[in-house]
PDB file of C-alpha atoms in Angstrom:
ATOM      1  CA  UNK A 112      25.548  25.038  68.141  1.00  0.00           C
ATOM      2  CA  UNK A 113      27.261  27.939  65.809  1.00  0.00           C
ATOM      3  CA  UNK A 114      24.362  30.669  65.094  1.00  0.00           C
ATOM      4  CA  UNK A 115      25.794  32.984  61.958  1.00  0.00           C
ATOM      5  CA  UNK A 116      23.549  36.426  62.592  1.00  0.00           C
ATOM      6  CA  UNK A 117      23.819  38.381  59.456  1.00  0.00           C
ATOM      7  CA  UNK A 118      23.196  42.237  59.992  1.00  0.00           C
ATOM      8  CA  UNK A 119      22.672  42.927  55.920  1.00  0.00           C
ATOM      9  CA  UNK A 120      24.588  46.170  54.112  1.00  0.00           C
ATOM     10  CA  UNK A 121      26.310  48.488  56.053  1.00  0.00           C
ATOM     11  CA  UNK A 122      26.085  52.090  57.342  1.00  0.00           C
ATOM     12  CA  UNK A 123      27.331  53.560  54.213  1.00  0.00           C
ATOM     13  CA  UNK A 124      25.911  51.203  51.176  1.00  0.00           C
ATOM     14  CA  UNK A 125      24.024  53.646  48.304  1.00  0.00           C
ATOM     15  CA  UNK A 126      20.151  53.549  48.337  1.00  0.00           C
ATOM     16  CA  UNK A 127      19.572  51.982  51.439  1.00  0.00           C
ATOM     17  CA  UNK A 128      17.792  54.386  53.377  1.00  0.00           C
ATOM     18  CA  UNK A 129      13.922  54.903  54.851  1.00  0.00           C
ATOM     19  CA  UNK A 130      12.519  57.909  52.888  1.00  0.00           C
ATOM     20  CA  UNK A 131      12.894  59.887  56.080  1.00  0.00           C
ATOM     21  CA  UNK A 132      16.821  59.120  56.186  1.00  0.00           C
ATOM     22  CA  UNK A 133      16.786  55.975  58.548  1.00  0.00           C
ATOM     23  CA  UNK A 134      19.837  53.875  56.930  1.00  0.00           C
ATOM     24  CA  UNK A 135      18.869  50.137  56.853  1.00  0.00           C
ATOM     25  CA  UNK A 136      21.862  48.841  58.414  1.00  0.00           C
ATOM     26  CA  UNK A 137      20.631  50.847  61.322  1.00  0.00           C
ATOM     27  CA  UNK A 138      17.789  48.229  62.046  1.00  0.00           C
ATOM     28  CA  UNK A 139      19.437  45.523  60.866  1.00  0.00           C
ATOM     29  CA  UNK A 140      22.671  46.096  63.354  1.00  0.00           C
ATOM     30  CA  UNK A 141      20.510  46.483  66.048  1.00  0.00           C
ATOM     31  CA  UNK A 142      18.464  43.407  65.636  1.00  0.00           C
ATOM     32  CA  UNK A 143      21.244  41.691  65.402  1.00  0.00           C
ATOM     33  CA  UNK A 144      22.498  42.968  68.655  1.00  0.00           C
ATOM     34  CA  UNK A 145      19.532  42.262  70.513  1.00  0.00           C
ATOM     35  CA  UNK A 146      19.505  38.773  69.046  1.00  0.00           C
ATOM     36  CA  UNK A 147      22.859  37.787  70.377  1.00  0.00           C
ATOM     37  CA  UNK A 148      21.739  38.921  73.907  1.00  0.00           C
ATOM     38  CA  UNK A 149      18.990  36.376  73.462  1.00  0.00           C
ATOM     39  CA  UNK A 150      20.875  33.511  72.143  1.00  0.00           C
ATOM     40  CA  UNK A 151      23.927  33.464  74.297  1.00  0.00           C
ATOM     41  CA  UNK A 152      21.359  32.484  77.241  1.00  0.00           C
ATOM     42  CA  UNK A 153      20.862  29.194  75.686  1.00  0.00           C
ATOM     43  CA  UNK A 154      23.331  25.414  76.500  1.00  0.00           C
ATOM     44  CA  UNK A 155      26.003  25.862  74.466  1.00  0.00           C
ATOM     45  CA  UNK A 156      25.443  28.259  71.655  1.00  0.00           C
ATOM     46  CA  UNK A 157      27.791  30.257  70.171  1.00  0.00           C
ATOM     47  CA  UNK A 158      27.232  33.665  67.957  1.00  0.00           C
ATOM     48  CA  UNK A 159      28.995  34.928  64.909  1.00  0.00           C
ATOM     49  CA  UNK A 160      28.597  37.944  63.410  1.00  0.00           C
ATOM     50  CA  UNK A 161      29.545  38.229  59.543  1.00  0.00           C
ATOM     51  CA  UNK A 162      28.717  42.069  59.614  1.00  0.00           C
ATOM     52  CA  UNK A 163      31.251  44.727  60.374  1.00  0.00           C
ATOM     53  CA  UNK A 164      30.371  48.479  62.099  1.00  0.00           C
ATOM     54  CA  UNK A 165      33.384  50.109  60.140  1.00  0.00           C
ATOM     55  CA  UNK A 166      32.535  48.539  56.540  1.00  0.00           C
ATOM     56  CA  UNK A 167      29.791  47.131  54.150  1.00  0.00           C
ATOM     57  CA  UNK A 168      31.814  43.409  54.186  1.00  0.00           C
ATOM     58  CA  UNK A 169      31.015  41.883  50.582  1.00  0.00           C
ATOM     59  CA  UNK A 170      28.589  39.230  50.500  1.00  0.00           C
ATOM     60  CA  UNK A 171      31.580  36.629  49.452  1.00  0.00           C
ATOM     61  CA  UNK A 172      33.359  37.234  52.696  1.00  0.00           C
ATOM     62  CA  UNK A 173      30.283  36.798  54.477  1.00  0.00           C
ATOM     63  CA  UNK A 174      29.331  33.262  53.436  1.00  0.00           C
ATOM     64  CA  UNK A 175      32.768  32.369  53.737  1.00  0.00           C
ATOM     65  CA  UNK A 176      33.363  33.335  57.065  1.00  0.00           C
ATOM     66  CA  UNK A 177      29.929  31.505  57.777  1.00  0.00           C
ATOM     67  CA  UNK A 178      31.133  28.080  55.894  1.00  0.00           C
ATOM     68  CA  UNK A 179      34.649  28.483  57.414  1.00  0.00           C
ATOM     69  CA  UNK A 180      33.346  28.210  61.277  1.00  0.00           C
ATOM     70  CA  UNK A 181      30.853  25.855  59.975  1.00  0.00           C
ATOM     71  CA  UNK A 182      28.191  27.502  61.419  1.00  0.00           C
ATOM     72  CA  UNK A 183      24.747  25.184  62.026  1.00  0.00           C
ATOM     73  CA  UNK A 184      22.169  28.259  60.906  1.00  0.00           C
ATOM     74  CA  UNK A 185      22.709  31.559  58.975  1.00  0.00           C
ATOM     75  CA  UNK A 186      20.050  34.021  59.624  1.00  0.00           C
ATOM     76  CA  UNK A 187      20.505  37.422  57.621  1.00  0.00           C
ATOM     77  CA  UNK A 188      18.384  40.817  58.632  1.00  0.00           C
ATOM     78  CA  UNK A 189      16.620  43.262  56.512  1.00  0.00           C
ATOM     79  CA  UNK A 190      14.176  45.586  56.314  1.00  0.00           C
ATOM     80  CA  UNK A 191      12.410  45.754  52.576  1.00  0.00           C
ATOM     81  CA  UNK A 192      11.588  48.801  50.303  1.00  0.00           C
ATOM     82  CA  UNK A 193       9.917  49.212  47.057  1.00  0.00           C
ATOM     83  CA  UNK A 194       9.400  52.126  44.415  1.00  0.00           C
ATOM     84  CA  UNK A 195      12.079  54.334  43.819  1.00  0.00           C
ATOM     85  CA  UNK A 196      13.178  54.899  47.446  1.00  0.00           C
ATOM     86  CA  UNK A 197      12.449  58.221  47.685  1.00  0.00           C
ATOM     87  CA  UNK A 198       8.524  58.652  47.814  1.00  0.00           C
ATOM     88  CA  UNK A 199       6.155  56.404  50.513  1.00  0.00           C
ATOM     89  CA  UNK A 200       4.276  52.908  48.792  1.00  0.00           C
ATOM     90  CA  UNK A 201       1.454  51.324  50.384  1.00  0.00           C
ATOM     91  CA  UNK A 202       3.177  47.889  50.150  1.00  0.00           C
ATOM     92  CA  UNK A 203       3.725  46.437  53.474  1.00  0.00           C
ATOM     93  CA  UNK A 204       4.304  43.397  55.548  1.00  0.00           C
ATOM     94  CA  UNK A 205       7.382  40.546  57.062  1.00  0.00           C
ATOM     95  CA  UNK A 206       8.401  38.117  54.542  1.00  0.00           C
ATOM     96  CA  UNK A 207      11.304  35.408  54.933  1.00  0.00           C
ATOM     97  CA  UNK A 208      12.943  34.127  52.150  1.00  0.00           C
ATOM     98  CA  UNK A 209      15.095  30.621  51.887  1.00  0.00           C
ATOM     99  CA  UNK A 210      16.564  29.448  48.566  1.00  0.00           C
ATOM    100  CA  UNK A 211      15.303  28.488  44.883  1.00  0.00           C
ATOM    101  CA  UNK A 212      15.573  24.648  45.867  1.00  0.00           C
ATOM    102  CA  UNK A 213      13.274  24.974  48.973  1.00  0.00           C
ATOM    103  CA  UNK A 214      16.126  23.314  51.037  1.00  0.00           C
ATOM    104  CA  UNK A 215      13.620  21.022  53.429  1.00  0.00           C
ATOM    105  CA  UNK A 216      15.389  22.321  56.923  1.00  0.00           C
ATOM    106  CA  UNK A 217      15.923  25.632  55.955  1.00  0.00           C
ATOM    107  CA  UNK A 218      12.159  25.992  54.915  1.00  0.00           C
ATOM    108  CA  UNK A 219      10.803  24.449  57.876  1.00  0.00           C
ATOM    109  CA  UNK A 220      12.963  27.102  59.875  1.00  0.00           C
ATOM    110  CA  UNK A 221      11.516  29.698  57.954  1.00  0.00           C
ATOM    111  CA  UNK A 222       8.185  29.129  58.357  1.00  0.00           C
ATOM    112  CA  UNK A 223       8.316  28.972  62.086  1.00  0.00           C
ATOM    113  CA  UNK A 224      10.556  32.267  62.163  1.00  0.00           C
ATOM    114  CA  UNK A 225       7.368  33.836  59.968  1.00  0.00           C
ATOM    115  CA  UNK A 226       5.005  32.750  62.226  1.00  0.00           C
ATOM    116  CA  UNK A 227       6.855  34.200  65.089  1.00  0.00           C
ATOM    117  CA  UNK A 228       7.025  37.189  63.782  1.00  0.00           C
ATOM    118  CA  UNK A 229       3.924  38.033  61.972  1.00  0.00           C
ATOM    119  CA  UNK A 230       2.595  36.989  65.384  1.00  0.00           C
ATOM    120  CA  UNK A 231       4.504  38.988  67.442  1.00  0.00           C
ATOM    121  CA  UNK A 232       4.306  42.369  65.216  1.00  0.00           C
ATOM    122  CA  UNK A 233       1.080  41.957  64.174  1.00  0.00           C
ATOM    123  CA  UNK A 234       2.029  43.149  60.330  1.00  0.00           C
ATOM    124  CA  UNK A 235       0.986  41.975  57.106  1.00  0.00           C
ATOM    125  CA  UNK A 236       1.938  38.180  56.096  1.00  0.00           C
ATOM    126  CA  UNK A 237       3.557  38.337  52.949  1.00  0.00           C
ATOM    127  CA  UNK A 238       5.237  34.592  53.482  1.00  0.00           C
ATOM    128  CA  UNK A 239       7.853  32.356  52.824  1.00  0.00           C
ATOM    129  CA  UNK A 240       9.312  32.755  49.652  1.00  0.00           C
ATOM    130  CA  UNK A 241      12.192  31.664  47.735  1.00  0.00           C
ATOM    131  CA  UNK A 242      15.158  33.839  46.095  1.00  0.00           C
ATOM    132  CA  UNK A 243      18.676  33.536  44.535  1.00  0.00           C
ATOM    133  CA  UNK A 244      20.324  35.736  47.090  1.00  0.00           C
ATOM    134  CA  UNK A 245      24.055  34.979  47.567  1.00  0.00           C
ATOM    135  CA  UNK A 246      23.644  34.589  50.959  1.00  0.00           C
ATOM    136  CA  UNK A 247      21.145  31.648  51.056  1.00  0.00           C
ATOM    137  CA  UNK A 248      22.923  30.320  47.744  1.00  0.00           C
ATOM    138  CA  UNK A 249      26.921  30.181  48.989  1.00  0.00           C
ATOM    139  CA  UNK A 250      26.226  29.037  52.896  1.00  0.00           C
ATOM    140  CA  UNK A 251      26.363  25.235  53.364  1.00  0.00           C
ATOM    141  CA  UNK A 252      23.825  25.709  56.100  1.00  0.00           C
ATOM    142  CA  UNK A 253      20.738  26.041  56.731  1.00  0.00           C
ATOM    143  CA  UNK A 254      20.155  29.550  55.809  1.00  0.00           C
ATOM    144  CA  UNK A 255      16.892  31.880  55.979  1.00  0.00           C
ATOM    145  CA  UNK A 256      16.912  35.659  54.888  1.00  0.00           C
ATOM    146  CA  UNK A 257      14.126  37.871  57.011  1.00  0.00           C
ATOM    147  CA  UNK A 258      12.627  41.641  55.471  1.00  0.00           C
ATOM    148  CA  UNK A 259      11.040  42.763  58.511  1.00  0.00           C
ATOM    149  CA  UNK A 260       9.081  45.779  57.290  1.00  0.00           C
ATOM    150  CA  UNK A 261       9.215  48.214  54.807  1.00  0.00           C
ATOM    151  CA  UNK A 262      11.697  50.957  55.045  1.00  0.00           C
ATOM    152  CA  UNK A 263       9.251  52.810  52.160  1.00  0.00           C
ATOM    153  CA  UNK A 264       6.286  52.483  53.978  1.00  0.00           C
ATOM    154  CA  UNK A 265       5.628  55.523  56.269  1.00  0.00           C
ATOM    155  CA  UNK A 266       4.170  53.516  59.147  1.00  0.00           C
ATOM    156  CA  UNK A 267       6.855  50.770  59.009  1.00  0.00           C
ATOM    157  CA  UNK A 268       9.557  52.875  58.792  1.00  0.00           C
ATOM    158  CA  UNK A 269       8.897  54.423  62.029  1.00  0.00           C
ATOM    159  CA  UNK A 270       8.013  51.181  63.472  1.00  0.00           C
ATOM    160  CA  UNK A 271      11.958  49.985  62.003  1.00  0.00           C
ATOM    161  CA  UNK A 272      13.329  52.903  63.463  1.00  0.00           C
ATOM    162  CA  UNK A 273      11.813  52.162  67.093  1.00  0.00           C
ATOM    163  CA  UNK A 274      13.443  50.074  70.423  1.00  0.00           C
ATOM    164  CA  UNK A 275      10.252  48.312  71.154  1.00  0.00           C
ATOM    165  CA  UNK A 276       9.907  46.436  67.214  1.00  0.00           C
ATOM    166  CA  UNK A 277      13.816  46.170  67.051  1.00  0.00           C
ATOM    167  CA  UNK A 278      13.390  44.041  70.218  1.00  0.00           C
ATOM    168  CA  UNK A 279      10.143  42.479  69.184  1.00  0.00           C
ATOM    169  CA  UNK A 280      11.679  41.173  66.083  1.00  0.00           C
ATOM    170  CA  UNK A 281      14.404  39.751  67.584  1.00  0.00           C
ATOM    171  CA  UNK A 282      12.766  37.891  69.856  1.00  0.00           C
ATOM    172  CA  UNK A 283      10.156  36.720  67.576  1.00  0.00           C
ATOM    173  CA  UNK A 284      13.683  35.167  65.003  1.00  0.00           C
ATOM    174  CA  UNK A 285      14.954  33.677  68.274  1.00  0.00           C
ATOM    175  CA  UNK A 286      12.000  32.022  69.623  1.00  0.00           C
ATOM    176  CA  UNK A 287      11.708  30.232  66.296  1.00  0.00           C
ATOM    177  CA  UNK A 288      15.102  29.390  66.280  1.00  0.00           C
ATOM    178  CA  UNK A 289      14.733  28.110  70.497  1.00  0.00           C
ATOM    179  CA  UNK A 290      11.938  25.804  69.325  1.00  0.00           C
ATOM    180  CA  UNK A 291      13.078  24.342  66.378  1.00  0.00           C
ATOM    181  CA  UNK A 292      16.503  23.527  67.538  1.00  0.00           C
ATOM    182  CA  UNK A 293      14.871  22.867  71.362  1.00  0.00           C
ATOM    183  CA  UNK A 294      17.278  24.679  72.913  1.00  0.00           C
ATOM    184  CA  UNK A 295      17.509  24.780  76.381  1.00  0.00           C
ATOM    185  CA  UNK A 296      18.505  27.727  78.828  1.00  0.00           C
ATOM    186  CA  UNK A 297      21.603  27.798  80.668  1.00  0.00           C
ATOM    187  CA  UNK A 298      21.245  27.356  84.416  1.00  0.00           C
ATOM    188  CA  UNK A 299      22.317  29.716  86.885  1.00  0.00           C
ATOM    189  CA  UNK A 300      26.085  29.163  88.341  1.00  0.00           C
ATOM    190  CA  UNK A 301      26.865  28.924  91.948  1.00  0.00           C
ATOM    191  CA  UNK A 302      28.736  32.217  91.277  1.00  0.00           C
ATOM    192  CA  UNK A 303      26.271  33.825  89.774  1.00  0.00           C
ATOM    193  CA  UNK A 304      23.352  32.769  92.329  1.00  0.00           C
ATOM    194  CA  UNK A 305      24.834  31.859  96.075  1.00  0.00           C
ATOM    195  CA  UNK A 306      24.176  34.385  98.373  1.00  0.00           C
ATOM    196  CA  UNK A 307      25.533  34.898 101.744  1.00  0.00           C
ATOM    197  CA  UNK A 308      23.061  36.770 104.001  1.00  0.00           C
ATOM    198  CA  UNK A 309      25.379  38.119 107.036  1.00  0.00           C
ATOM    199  CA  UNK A 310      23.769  38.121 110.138  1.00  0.00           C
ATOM    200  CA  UNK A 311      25.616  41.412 111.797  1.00  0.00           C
ATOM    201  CA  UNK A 312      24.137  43.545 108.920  1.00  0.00           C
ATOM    202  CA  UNK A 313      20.899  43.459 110.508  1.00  0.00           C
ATOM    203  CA  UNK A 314      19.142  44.627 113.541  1.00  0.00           C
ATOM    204  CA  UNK A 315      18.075  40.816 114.595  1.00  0.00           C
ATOM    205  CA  UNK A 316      18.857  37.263 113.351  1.00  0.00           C
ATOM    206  CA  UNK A 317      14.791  37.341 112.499  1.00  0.00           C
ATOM    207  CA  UNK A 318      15.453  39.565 109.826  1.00  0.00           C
ATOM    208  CA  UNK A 319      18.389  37.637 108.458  1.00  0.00           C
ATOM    209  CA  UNK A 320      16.654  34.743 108.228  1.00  0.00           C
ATOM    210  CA  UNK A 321      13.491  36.284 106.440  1.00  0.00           C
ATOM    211  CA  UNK A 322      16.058  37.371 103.680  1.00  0.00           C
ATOM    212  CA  UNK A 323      17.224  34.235 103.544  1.00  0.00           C
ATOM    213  CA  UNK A 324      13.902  32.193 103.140  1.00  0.00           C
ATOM    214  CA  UNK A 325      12.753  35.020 100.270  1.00  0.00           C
ATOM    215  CA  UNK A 326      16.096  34.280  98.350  1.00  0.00           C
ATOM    216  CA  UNK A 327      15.153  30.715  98.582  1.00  0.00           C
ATOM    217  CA  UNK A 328      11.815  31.076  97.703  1.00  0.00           C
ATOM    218  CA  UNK A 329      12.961  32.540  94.119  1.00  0.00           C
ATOM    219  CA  UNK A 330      15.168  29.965  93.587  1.00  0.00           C
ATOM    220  CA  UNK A 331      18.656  31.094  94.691  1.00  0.00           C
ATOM    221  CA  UNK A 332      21.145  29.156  97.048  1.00  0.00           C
ATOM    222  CA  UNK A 333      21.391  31.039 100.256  1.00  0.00           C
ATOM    223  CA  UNK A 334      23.694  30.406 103.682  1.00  0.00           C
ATOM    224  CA  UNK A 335      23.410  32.944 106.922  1.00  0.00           C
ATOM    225  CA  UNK A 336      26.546  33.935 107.602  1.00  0.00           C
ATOM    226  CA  UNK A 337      26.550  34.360 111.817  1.00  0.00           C
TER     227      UNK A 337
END
């Protein structure tokens, strides 16, 4: 299956920035990233990204791109404000959002993606909910749009700007997406898991053949090479 990741903005769009100067696209990019690591493990599944590094790409050429390479699920990234943007709120919390007509598949999907998430961060549950955002409206997939934390909330924000809940996210969107769609992981190649153990690069056959029996034991395909 096509996955469409959707890292949304871009370095340089106006206004969205943490109130400590962490630019949204900054998360979003990297969850993205981490994401696609994830998902290329799985039996046939392919990624596309319909973000740029070097420009904010308009929503329009997004969506198209997305319908174009009829893509099976479009999952866009964000992280959420409120207020003004320059002062810390109190509001908090993950929310996912799918579109006005509560599209059965797409809600479904969205639901288990919150789940994962509010699970896995341990944040506030602010729910599915529904918008008119382009990107939800123009795919012809399934589409879900997820706010992962407040960029105007002083504790979020330095949550968005950290490694360990860039990766936590990411792996909470994926595992939703793994179980929905029951995907399955690859298997390991021959190339990437024979092993030749060579006999004359050890003291005593003994010890070749304890290497051998250990590389077994986890799984890989070993010969002793005499």
């Amino acid at each position: 299956m096509k996955i469409a990741i959707d890292a949304g903005h871009g370095y340089e769009t106006p206004g969205k920035r943490s109130v400590d100067g962490m630019k949204e696209y900054e998360f979003n990019c990297a969850v993205a990233n981490e994401m696609k690591k994830l998902l290329v493990k799985y039996e046939g599944v392919t990624v596309l990204f319909t973000h740029s590094d070097q420009r904010d790409v308009p929503l329009n050429e997004r969506t198209t791109k997305a319908n174009k390479e009829k893509v099976d699920v479009f999952i866009s990234i964000h992280a959420n404000a409120h207020g003004i943007g320059n002062q810390w709120t109190s509001a908090e919390g993950i929310e996912t959002y799918v579109y006005t007509t509560k599209p059965k598949t797409a809600t479904r999907l969205a639901q288990m993606v919150q789940n994962e998430l509010i699970s896995s961060t341990k944040r506030k549950d602010r729910g599915v909910k529904t918008a008119n955002f382009h990107v939800l409206k123009a795919t012809s997939m399934t589409a879900i749009l997820c706010e992962c934390g407040f960029m105007t909330n002083k504790e979020e924000a330095a949550l968005l700007q950290s490694s360990s809940y860039r990766l936590t996210c990411a792996k909470a969107i994926v595992d939703a997406i793994v179980k929905y769609y029951q995907l399955t992981k690859t298997k390991s190649t021959i190339s990437s898991s024979l092993y030749k153990v060579q006999v004359g690069a050890f003291s005593n056959k003994q010890s070749a053949d304890a290497l051998a029996k250990e590389l077994i034991a986890k799984g890989y395909d070993t010969f002793i090479v005499k």
